[in-house]
Amino acid sequence: MSKTLINVIDREGATREVEWEPEQSLMETLRDNDFPVLASCGGTVSCATCHVFLEKPVLESLADRSEDELELLEDAEHYNPEASRLSCQVQQCDSLGGINVIIAPEED
Amino acid sequence: MSEEAIVIIGAGHAGVQAAVRLAELEWAGRIIVVEEQDGPTYERPPLSKEFLKPGASDEIAALRKESYFEDKRIERITGATVTGIDAGARSVTLSDGTSLGYFRLIIATGSQARALTVPGSELPGIHLLKTRDDAQALRRAMRPGAHVVIIGAGYIGLEVAAAAAKLGCTTTVLEFQDRVMSRVTSAPVSRHFEQLHQEQGTRFVFGAAVTEVRGNGKVQEVVTADGSAYAADVVVAGIGVLPRQALAEAAGIDVKDGILVDADSRTSDPNVYAIGDVTRLIIKDQGINRRLESIQSALAQAVSAANSIMGLTNTKHEVPWFWTVQHGVRLQTAGLRLPEDDIIVRGNPKDGRFSVLYLRDGRLAAIDTIAALSDFTVGKKLVASGAEIDPEIAADPANKLTTAVRELVDETR
């Protein structure tokens, strides 16, 4: 089985390729690879500290954002309707190999 | 060697976060996390929520995968209890008789569920809910049709009540106060959740003082002061937690319903820090003296302790926040309310989503949001900034919450 590798762009603009392991949410992968996602709520859609930007076609290929996720995102400072996701709500799948993930700027 | 070791007691949210932060800051010495429970680290919030749902997976998400700790050279000792701290010698003794020297010690022993003390409290069938083992035992016991009596209508009691009702149990909640979650929220929020539970078949008994648990070899009924008896196959006590401070206390570290710590999570012993549920934060000039049961606060304290050990200054002041989910309805709270705060209900509880604002001297001190997460994010920021709020504007949910702000008092806070 081939590994799912993704490109993560951090808040300083540097890109690093990391492996996204099966069964993991994107948030867990980012956290395990030392990206600064706080994920204070442990992935329960209660905060917006794992906010990331995805490319539009990638976003559109995923299942719709839940109402809770949208509410949290819409009030996040750097919300972009065409790119924003809470990374705890994006599960690994093989078709996501090669995508670019941008960590959203930190909230005040 | 020991001069370089940081020993962390407890691998809950706080303890793990402290280890992670130390690794992130590239602490050059050893990082050793001692945990009395066997097995991987795990998330606590799901134990009373998703884990108890019908058909839920046996898996509980780990705080970090095991290989993470290896990669970061964080040493884990599991299934071992710390039996003593020798503050003078800077070492801890483990249950297997060995000892570990430390340069700095971080106590993250958390809290334990308060147990019943009435006659019959030792009967099989009485459950507490704190650990993975507790949750597994409770899940096995809550069979469809079982009579589940829950003592205490706080977060835990109500989350268990929701799960029990969903599992097809006959569910009764006994509460000493006159409404649910009276310690943490206001009457409008309590009423909303009471109705939600009642619609799902849960019965509440308020003003109920439990005096005895009866049963022949196992629980059969719970008796209250007025002589009523409630049939029970399963009893769950959700009557609060106690900080696990005995180790610190025995070592001569200052405790008072929690290990006393400052904003850097330092205890009265300069080599010892404490973080998470076991602590009581004291900041005299801000009038802060509080013990919290909050993951976000535990994580923030873990970071502050690690920063302090590494010689960094802690500047961030976070607003404590909390959440609970019952019958799919989410209550999120930011800030700490006081019973005497002025209350503004924003929106109509009948619509299923509303917020309650708590004003102190006209400023937003706390906010409860019920299925209204957008108010939560904004409200948390307004609590942090000490915003003065126009009650009339805030009461109408058609207005954005930010438009109710009169002035930002202190933007640097």
Coordinates of C-alpha atoms in Angstrom, one line a residue:
Chain A
M1 CA 0.0 0.0 0.0
S2 CA 1.4 3.4 -0.9
K3 CA 1.7 6.0 1.7
T4 CA -0.4 9.2 1.6
L5 CA 1.9 12.1 1.5
I6 CA 0.8 15.7 1.8
N7 CA 2.5 19.1 1.7
V8 CA 2.0 21.3 4.7
I9 CA 2.8 25.0 4.6
D10 CA 3.4 26.4 8.0
R11 CA 2.7 29.9 9.3
E12 CA 6.2 31.0 8.2
G13 CA 5.5 29.9 4.7
A14 CA 7.8 26.9 4.8
T15 CA 6.6 23.6 3.1
R16 CA 7.2 20.2 4.5
E17 CA 6.1 16.8 3.2
V18 CA 4.6 14.5 5.8
E19 CA 2.9 11.2 5.9
W20 CA -0.9 11.1 6.6
E21 CA -1.5 7.8 8.3
P22 CA -4.7 5.8 7.8
E23 CA -7.4 6.3 10.4
Q24 CA -6.0 9.6 11.4
S25 CA -7.7 13.0 11.1
L26 CA -5.7 15.7 9.4
M27 CA -5.4 17.5 12.8
E28 CA -3.8 14.4 14.4
T29 CA -1.3 14.2 11.5
L30 CA -0.4 17.9 11.8
R31 CA -0.1 17.6 15.6
D32 CA 2.0 14.5 15.4
N33 CA 4.3 16.2 13.0
D34 CA 4.9 19.2 15.3
F35 CA 2.8 21.8 13.4
P36 CA 1.4 24.4 15.8
V37 CA -2.2 23.3 15.8
L38 CA -3.4 23.5 19.4
A39 CA -6.6 21.5 19.0
S40 CA -7.6 22.4 22.5
C41 CA -10.9 20.5 22.2
G42 CA -9.3 17.2 21.1
G43 CA -11.1 17.1 17.8
T44 CA -14.7 17.5 19.0
V45 CA -15.7 20.6 16.9
S46 CA -15.6 22.9 19.9
C47 CA -12.9 25.3 19.0
A48 CA -11.2 26.6 15.8
T49 CA -7.6 26.0 16.8
C50 CA -7.0 23.5 14.0
H51 CA -8.1 25.7 11.2
V52 CA -6.4 25.0 7.8
F53 CA -6.9 26.1 4.2
L54 CA -7.3 23.6 1.5
E55 CA -7.4 24.2 -2.3
K56 CA -10.8 24.7 -3.7
P57 CA -11.0 21.4 -5.8
V58 CA -9.9 19.5 -2.7
L59 CA -12.4 21.2 -0.5
E60 CA -15.2 20.4 -3.0
S61 CA -14.2 16.8 -3.2
L62 CA -14.8 16.3 0.5
A63 CA -18.1 15.8 2.3
D64 CA -19.8 19.1 3.3
R65 CA -18.8 20.8 6.5
S66 CA -21.2 20.2 9.3
E67 CA -23.3 23.1 10.7
D68 CA -21.1 23.2 13.9
E69 CA -17.9 23.3 11.9
L70 CA -19.3 26.1 9.7
E71 CA -20.4 28.2 12.6
L72 CA -16.9 28.0 14.2
L73 CA -15.2 28.7 10.9
E74 CA -17.4 31.6 10.0
D75 CA -16.3 33.4 13.1
A76 CA -12.7 32.6 12.8
E77 CA -10.6 35.6 11.9
H78 CA -9.1 34.3 8.7
Y79 CA -12.2 32.4 7.4
N80 CA -12.2 31.8 3.7
P81 CA -15.4 30.1 2.5
E82 CA -13.7 28.5 -0.4
A83 CA -10.7 27.1 1.6
S84 CA -11.3 26.8 5.3
R85 CA -11.7 23.5 7.2
L86 CA -11.2 22.4 10.7
S87 CA -8.6 19.8 10.2
C88 CA -10.0 17.5 13.0
Q89 CA -13.0 17.0 10.7
V90 CA -11.0 15.7 7.7
Q91 CA -10.3 12.0 7.7
Q92 CA -7.5 10.3 5.8
C93 CA -8.2 8.8 2.4
D94 CA -5.9 7.7 -0.4
S95 CA -7.3 10.2 -2.8
L96 CA -6.0 13.0 -0.7
G97 CA -2.3 12.2 -1.4
G98 CA -0.3 15.1 -2.7
I99 CA -2.6 17.9 -1.5
N100 CA -1.4 21.2 -0.1
V101 CA -2.5 22.2 3.4
I102 CA -1.9 25.7 4.7
I103 CA -2.0 26.2 8.5
A104 CA -4.3 29.2 9.1
P105 CA -2.7 32.2 11.0
E106 CA -3.1 32.1 14.7
E107 CA -6.1 33.8 16.2
D108 CA -5.5 36.8 18.6
Chain B
M1 CA 21.9 12.4 35.0
S2 CA 19.1 13.2 37.4
E3 CA 20.1 16.9 37.1
E4 CA 18.8 16.8 33.6
A5 CA 15.6 14.8 34.1
I6 CA 12.2 16.3 34.2
V7 CA 9.8 13.9 35.8
I8 CA 6.1 14.3 35.1
I9 CA 3.6 12.4 37.3
G10 CA 0.4 11.6 35.3
A11 CA -0.2 11.1 31.6
G12 CA -3.5 12.8 31.3
H13 CA -4.1 15.9 29.1
A14 CA -1.9 18.1 31.3
G15 CA 1.0 15.7 31.8
V16 CA 1.2 14.7 28.1
Q17 CA 1.0 18.4 27.0
A18 CA 3.9 19.3 29.4
A19 CA 6.0 16.5 27.9
V20 CA 5.1 17.6 24.4
R21 CA 5.9 21.2 25.1
L22 CA 9.3 20.4 26.7
A23 CA 10.2 18.3 23.6
E24 CA 9.1 21.1 21.4
L25 CA 11.3 23.5 23.3
E26 CA 14.1 21.0 22.9
W27 CA 14.8 20.3 26.6
A28 CA 18.2 18.7 26.4
G29 CA 17.7 16.2 29.3
R30 CA 15.4 13.3 29.8
I31 CA 11.6 13.7 29.9
I32 CA 10.0 10.9 31.9
V33 CA 6.2 10.5 32.3
V34 CA 5.0 8.2 35.0
E35 CA 1.5 6.9 34.7
E36 CA -0.3 4.5 37.1
Q37 CA -2.7 3.3 34.4
D38 CA -1.5 0.8 31.9
G39 CA -1.9 1.2 28.2
P40 CA -1.9 4.1 25.8
T41 CA -2.7 7.7 26.7
Y42 CA -6.3 8.6 26.0
E43 CA -8.8 11.5 25.6
R44 CA -11.1 11.9 28.6
P45 CA -14.1 13.9 27.3
P46 CA -15.4 11.0 25.1
L47 CA -15.7 8.7 28.1
S48 CA -19.0 10.2 29.1
K49 CA -20.1 11.1 25.6
E50 CA -19.3 9.2 22.4
F51 CA -17.9 6.1 24.2
L52 CA -21.3 5.5 25.9
K53 CA -23.4 5.7 22.8
P54 CA -25.1 2.6 21.4
G55 CA -22.7 0.8 19.1
A56 CA -19.7 3.0 19.9
S57 CA -16.3 1.7 19.1
D58 CA -14.1 0.2 21.9
E59 CA -11.3 2.5 20.8
I60 CA -10.7 5.7 22.6
A61 CA -8.5 8.2 20.8
A62 CA -5.0 8.5 22.1
L63 CA -3.6 11.9 23.2
R64 CA -0.6 11.1 21.0
K65 CA 0.2 7.8 19.2
E66 CA 2.8 5.7 21.0
S67 CA 5.4 6.2 18.3
Y68 CA 5.2 10.0 18.9
F69 CA 6.7 9.5 22.4
E70 CA 9.5 7.4 21.0
D71 CA 10.3 9.8 18.3
K72 CA 10.5 12.6 20.8
R73 CA 12.5 10.6 23.2
I74 CA 9.8 11.0 25.8
E75 CA 10.2 8.1 28.2
R76 CA 7.0 6.6 29.5
I77 CA 6.6 4.5 32.6
T78 CA 3.1 2.9 32.8
G79 CA 1.4 0.9 35.4
A80 CA 3.6 2.4 38.2
T81 CA 2.5 4.6 41.0
V82 CA 4.6 7.3 42.5
T83 CA 4.5 6.6 46.2
G84 CA 6.5 9.5 47.5
I85 CA 8.3 12.7 46.7
D86 CA 11.6 13.5 48.5
A87 CA 11.7 17.2 47.9
G88 CA 15.1 17.6 49.6
A89 CA 16.8 14.9 47.6
R90 CA 14.8 15.8 44.5
S91 CA 13.6 12.3 43.8
V92 CA 10.4 10.3 43.6
T93 CA 9.9 6.7 44.7
L94 CA 7.9 4.3 42.5
S95 CA 5.6 1.5 43.6
D96 CA 8.2 -1.1 42.4
G97 CA 10.6 0.4 44.9
T98 CA 12.9 2.2 42.5
S99 CA 13.5 5.9 42.6
L100 CA 13.9 8.5 40.0
G101 CA 15.9 11.7 40.5
Y102 CA 14.6 14.9 39.0
F103 CA 15.8 18.4 38.1
R104 CA 12.3 19.6 38.0
L105 CA 9.1 17.7 38.9
I106 CA 5.7 18.3 37.4
I107 CA 2.7 17.0 39.2
A108 CA -0.2 16.2 36.9
T109 CA -2.1 13.7 39.0
G110 CA -5.5 15.1 38.1
S111 CA -8.6 14.6 40.2
Q112 CA -10.6 11.6 41.3
A113 CA -14.4 11.2 41.2
R114 CA -15.9 11.8 44.6
A115 CA -17.4 8.6 46.0
L116 CA -20.6 8.2 47.9
T117 CA -20.3 7.9 51.6
V118 CA -23.8 6.9 52.7
P119 CA -24.6 3.5 54.0
G120 CA -24.5 0.9 51.2
S121 CA -21.9 2.9 49.2
E122 CA -19.7 -0.2 48.9
L123 CA -22.4 -2.3 47.1
P124 CA -21.5 -3.6 43.6
G125 CA -23.4 -1.8 40.9
I126 CA -22.4 1.7 42.0
H127 CA -20.2 3.4 39.4
L128 CA -18.0 6.4 39.3
L129 CA -16.8 7.8 35.9
K130 CA -13.3 9.1 35.6
T131 CA -11.1 6.6 33.8
R132 CA -11.2 4.3 30.8
D133 CA -11.8 1.3 33.0
D134 CA -14.7 3.1 34.7
A135 CA -16.3 3.9 31.3
Q136 CA -15.9 0.3 30.1
A137 CA -17.6 -1.0 33.3
L138 CA -20.4 1.5 33.0
R139 CA -21.0 0.6 29.4
R140 CA -21.3 -3.1 30.2
A141 CA -23.7 -2.4 33.0
M142 CA -26.1 0.0 31.1
R143 CA -28.2 -2.6 29.3
P144 CA -31.5 -1.8 27.7
G145 CA -34.2 -1.9 30.2
A146 CA -31.9 -1.5 33.2
H147 CA -32.9 1.0 35.9
V148 CA -30.2 3.5 36.0
V149 CA -30.2 6.0 38.9
I150 CA -27.8 8.9 38.6
I151 CA -26.9 10.9 41.6
G152 CA -25.9 14.4 40.7
A153 CA -27.1 16.5 37.8
G154 CA -23.8 18.1 36.7
Y155 CA -22.0 17.6 33.4
I156 CA -21.1 14.0 34.1
G157 CA -24.4 13.0 35.5
L158 CA -26.3 14.5 32.7
E159 CA -24.1 13.1 30.0
V160 CA -24.5 9.7 31.5
A161 CA -28.3 10.2 31.7
A162 CA -28.4 11.1 28.0
A163 CA -26.4 8.0 27.1
A164 CA -28.5 5.7 29.4
A165 CA -31.7 7.0 27.9
K166 CA -30.4 6.4 24.4
L167 CA -29.4 2.9 25.4
G168 CA -33.0 2.2 26.4
C169 CA -32.5 2.3 30.2
T170 CA -35.1 3.7 32.6
T171 CA -33.2 6.8 33.8
T172 CA -33.7 8.7 37.0
V173 CA -31.5 11.6 38.1
L174 CA -31.5 12.6 41.8
E175 CA -30.2 16.1 42.4
F176 CA -29.9 17.9 45.8
Q177 CA -30.3 21.4 44.2
D178 CA -33.5 22.6 42.6
R179 CA -32.2 22.5 39.0
V180 CA -29.6 20.8 36.8
M181 CA -26.0 22.1 36.4
S182 CA -26.8 24.7 39.1
R183 CA -23.1 25.2 39.9
V184 CA -22.0 26.0 36.4
T185 CA -25.0 27.8 34.7
S186 CA -28.1 29.9 35.2
A187 CA -31.7 28.9 35.4
P188 CA -32.7 29.5 31.8
V189 CA -30.0 27.1 30.6
S190 CA -30.9 24.5 33.3
R191 CA -34.5 24.6 32.3
H192 CA -33.7 24.1 28.7
F193 CA -31.6 21.0 29.4
E194 CA -34.1 19.6 31.9
Q195 CA -36.8 19.7 29.2
L196 CA -34.5 18.1 26.7
H197 CA -33.8 15.2 29.0
Q198 CA -37.5 14.9 30.0
E199 CA -38.5 14.6 26.4
Q200 CA -36.2 11.6 26.1
G201 CA -37.8 9.9 29.1
T202 CA -35.5 10.9 31.9
R203 CA -37.1 11.6 35.3
F204 CA -35.6 14.3 37.5
V205 CA -36.0 14.4 41.3
F206 CA -34.8 17.8 42.8
G207 CA -34.2 18.5 46.4
A208 CA -33.2 14.8 46.7
A209 CA -30.7 14.0 49.5
V210 CA -29.5 10.5 49.1
T211 CA -29.3 8.8 52.5
E212 CA -28.7 5.2 51.7
V213 CA -28.1 2.6 49.0
R214 CA -29.8 -0.7 49.6
G215 CA -29.4 -4.1 48.1
N216 CA -28.8 -7.7 48.7
G217 CA -25.3 -8.4 47.4
K218 CA -25.7 -5.7 44.8
V219 CA -27.6 -2.4 44.5
Q220 CA -31.4 -2.6 44.3
E221 CA -32.6 0.8 45.4
V222 CA -31.5 4.3 46.3
V223 CA -33.2 5.9 49.3
T224 CA -33.6 9.7 49.8
A225 CA -34.2 11.7 53.0
D226 CA -38.0 11.9 52.5
G227 CA -38.1 8.1 52.6
S228 CA -38.6 7.6 48.8
A229 CA -36.9 4.6 47.3
Y230 CA -35.8 4.5 43.6
A231 CA -35.3 1.0 42.0
A232 CA -31.8 0.7 40.6
D233 CA -29.8 -1.9 38.8
V234 CA -27.1 0.6 38.1
V235 CA -26.2 3.6 40.2
V236 CA -23.8 6.3 38.9
A237 CA -22.5 8.9 41.3
G238 CA -21.6 12.2 39.5
I239 CA -21.0 14.3 42.6
G240 CA -17.8 16.1 41.7
V241 CA -14.1 15.5 41.9
L242 CA -11.3 15.8 44.4
P243 CA -7.8 17.0 43.5
R244 CA -5.3 14.2 43.9
Q245 CA -2.9 16.2 46.1
A246 CA -1.8 13.7 48.7
L247 CA 1.7 13.2 47.3
A248 CA 2.3 16.9 47.3
E249 CA 0.8 17.4 50.7
A250 CA 3.0 14.6 52.1
A251 CA 6.1 16.3 50.6
G252 CA 5.3 19.5 52.5
I253 CA 4.1 21.4 49.4
D254 CA 1.3 23.9 50.0
V255 CA -2.2 22.6 49.3
K256 CA -5.7 23.8 50.0
D257 CA -8.3 21.9 48.0
G258 CA -5.7 21.7 45.3
I259 CA -2.0 22.2 45.0
L260 CA -1.4 25.9 45.2
V261 CA 0.2 27.3 42.0
D262 CA 1.0 30.7 40.5
A263 CA 0.6 31.8 36.9
D264 CA 3.7 29.9 35.9
S265 CA 2.3 26.7 37.6
R266 CA 5.0 26.8 40.3
T267 CA 4.2 25.3 43.7
S268 CA 5.6 26.4 47.0
D269 CA 8.7 24.2 46.2
P270 CA 10.8 25.9 43.6
N271 CA 11.7 22.6 42.0
V272 CA 8.1 21.4 41.7
Y273 CA 5.4 22.5 39.3
A274 CA 1.8 21.3 39.3
I275 CA -0.7 21.5 36.4
G276 CA -4.3 20.5 35.5
D277 CA -7.2 19.4 37.7
V278 CA -5.0 18.9 40.8
T279 CA -4.1 22.6 41.0
R280 CA -5.6 25.7 42.6
L281 CA -4.4 28.8 40.9
I282 CA -3.7 31.8 43.1
I283 CA -3.0 35.2 41.6
K284 CA -3.4 37.6 44.5
D285 CA -3.3 41.0 42.7
Q286 CA -6.0 39.8 40.3
G287 CA -8.1 38.3 43.0
I288 CA -7.8 34.8 41.4
N289 CA -8.2 31.8 43.7
R290 CA -9.8 28.9 41.8
R291 CA -9.7 25.3 41.0
L292 CA -10.9 24.4 37.5
E293 CA -11.9 21.2 35.8
S294 CA -11.1 22.3 32.3
I295 CA -9.0 20.7 29.6
Q296 CA -8.1 24.0 28.0
S297 CA -6.9 25.3 31.3
A298 CA -4.9 22.1 31.9
L299 CA -3.2 22.5 28.5
A300 CA -2.4 26.1 29.1
Q301 CA -0.9 25.3 32.5
A302 CA 1.2 22.6 31.0
V303 CA 2.6 25.0 28.5
S304 CA 3.2 27.6 31.2
A305 CA 5.1 25.1 33.4
A306 CA 7.3 24.0 30.4
N307 CA 7.9 27.5 29.4
S308 CA 8.9 28.5 32.9
I309 CA 11.3 25.5 33.2
M310 CA 12.9 26.6 29.9
G311 CA 13.3 30.2 31.2
L312 CA 10.6 31.7 28.9
T313 CA 8.1 34.3 30.2
N314 CA 4.4 33.4 30.2
T315 CA 2.3 36.3 29.0
K316 CA -0.8 34.7 27.6
H317 CA -4.0 34.8 29.8
E318 CA -6.6 32.5 28.5
V319 CA -10.3 32.6 29.2
P320 CA -11.3 29.3 30.7
W321 CA -13.8 27.4 28.7
F322 CA -15.9 24.3 29.0
W323 CA -18.3 22.2 27.0
T324 CA -20.9 19.4 27.4
V325 CA -23.0 17.6 24.8
Q326 CA -26.3 16.1 25.9
H327 CA -28.8 14.5 23.5
G328 CA -26.8 16.1 20.7
V329 CA -27.2 19.6 22.1
R330 CA -24.0 21.4 22.8
L331 CA -23.5 23.8 25.7
Q332 CA -20.3 25.8 25.5
T333 CA -19.2 28.2 28.2
A334 CA -16.5 30.8 28.1
G335 CA -15.5 32.6 31.3
L336 CA -16.6 32.0 34.9
R337 CA -20.0 33.1 35.9
L338 CA -21.0 34.2 39.4
P339 CA -24.6 33.7 40.7
E340 CA -25.0 37.4 41.2
D341 CA -24.1 38.4 37.6
D342 CA -26.7 40.1 35.5
I343 CA -28.2 37.8 33.0
I344 CA -29.2 38.5 29.4
V345 CA -30.9 35.8 27.4
R346 CA -30.1 36.3 23.8
G347 CA -32.5 34.5 21.5
N348 CA -35.4 32.2 22.4
P349 CA -34.7 28.9 24.1
K350 CA -37.8 27.5 22.4
D351 CA -35.9 27.8 19.1
G352 CA -33.4 25.3 20.4
R353 CA -30.5 27.8 20.1
F354 CA -29.7 30.7 22.3
S355 CA -27.0 32.3 24.4
V356 CA -26.9 33.6 28.0
L357 CA -24.6 36.5 28.7
Y358 CA -23.3 37.1 32.2
L359 CA -22.6 40.8 33.0
R360 CA -20.6 42.0 35.9
D361 CA -20.4 45.8 36.3
G362 CA -21.7 46.0 32.8
R363 CA -18.9 44.0 31.3
L364 CA -19.1 40.5 29.8
A365 CA -17.8 38.1 32.4
A366 CA -19.0 34.8 30.9
I367 CA -21.2 33.4 28.2
D368 CA -23.2 30.2 27.7
T369 CA -24.0 29.2 24.2
I370 CA -26.6 26.6 23.5
A371 CA -26.2 25.2 19.9
A372 CA -24.9 28.7 19.0
L373 CA -21.2 28.3 18.4
S374 CA -20.9 31.5 16.6
D375 CA -21.6 33.5 19.7
F376 CA -19.1 31.3 21.6
T377 CA -16.1 32.4 19.5
V378 CA -17.0 36.0 19.6
G379 CA -18.1 35.9 23.3
K380 CA -14.9 34.3 24.4
K381 CA -12.9 37.2 22.8
L382 CA -15.3 39.8 24.5
V383 CA -14.8 38.1 27.8
A384 CA -11.0 38.3 27.4
S385 CA -11.2 42.0 26.5
G386 CA -13.6 42.9 29.3
A387 CA -16.0 44.4 26.9
E388 CA -18.8 46.6 28.1
I389 CA -22.1 45.4 26.7
D390 CA -25.3 47.1 25.8
P391 CA -27.9 44.7 27.2
E392 CA -30.7 45.6 24.8
I393 CA -28.6 45.2 21.7
A394 CA -27.1 42.0 22.9
A395 CA -30.5 40.5 23.7
D396 CA -31.6 40.5 20.1
P397 CA -29.9 37.7 18.2
A398 CA -30.5 39.5 14.9
N399 CA -27.7 41.9 16.0
K400 CA -24.2 40.6 15.8
L401 CA -22.8 40.3 19.3
T402 CA -19.9 42.6 18.4
T403 CA -22.4 45.4 17.8
A404 CA -23.4 45.3 21.4
V405 CA -19.9 46.3 22.6
R406 CA -19.8 49.8 24.1
E407 CA -16.1 50.1 24.4
L408 CA -13.1 47.9 24.6
V409 CA -11.8 48.5 28.1
D410 CA -8.4 47.0 28.0
E411 CA -7.2 45.5 24.8
T412 CA -4.0 44.3 26.2
R413 CA -5.5 41.9 28.6

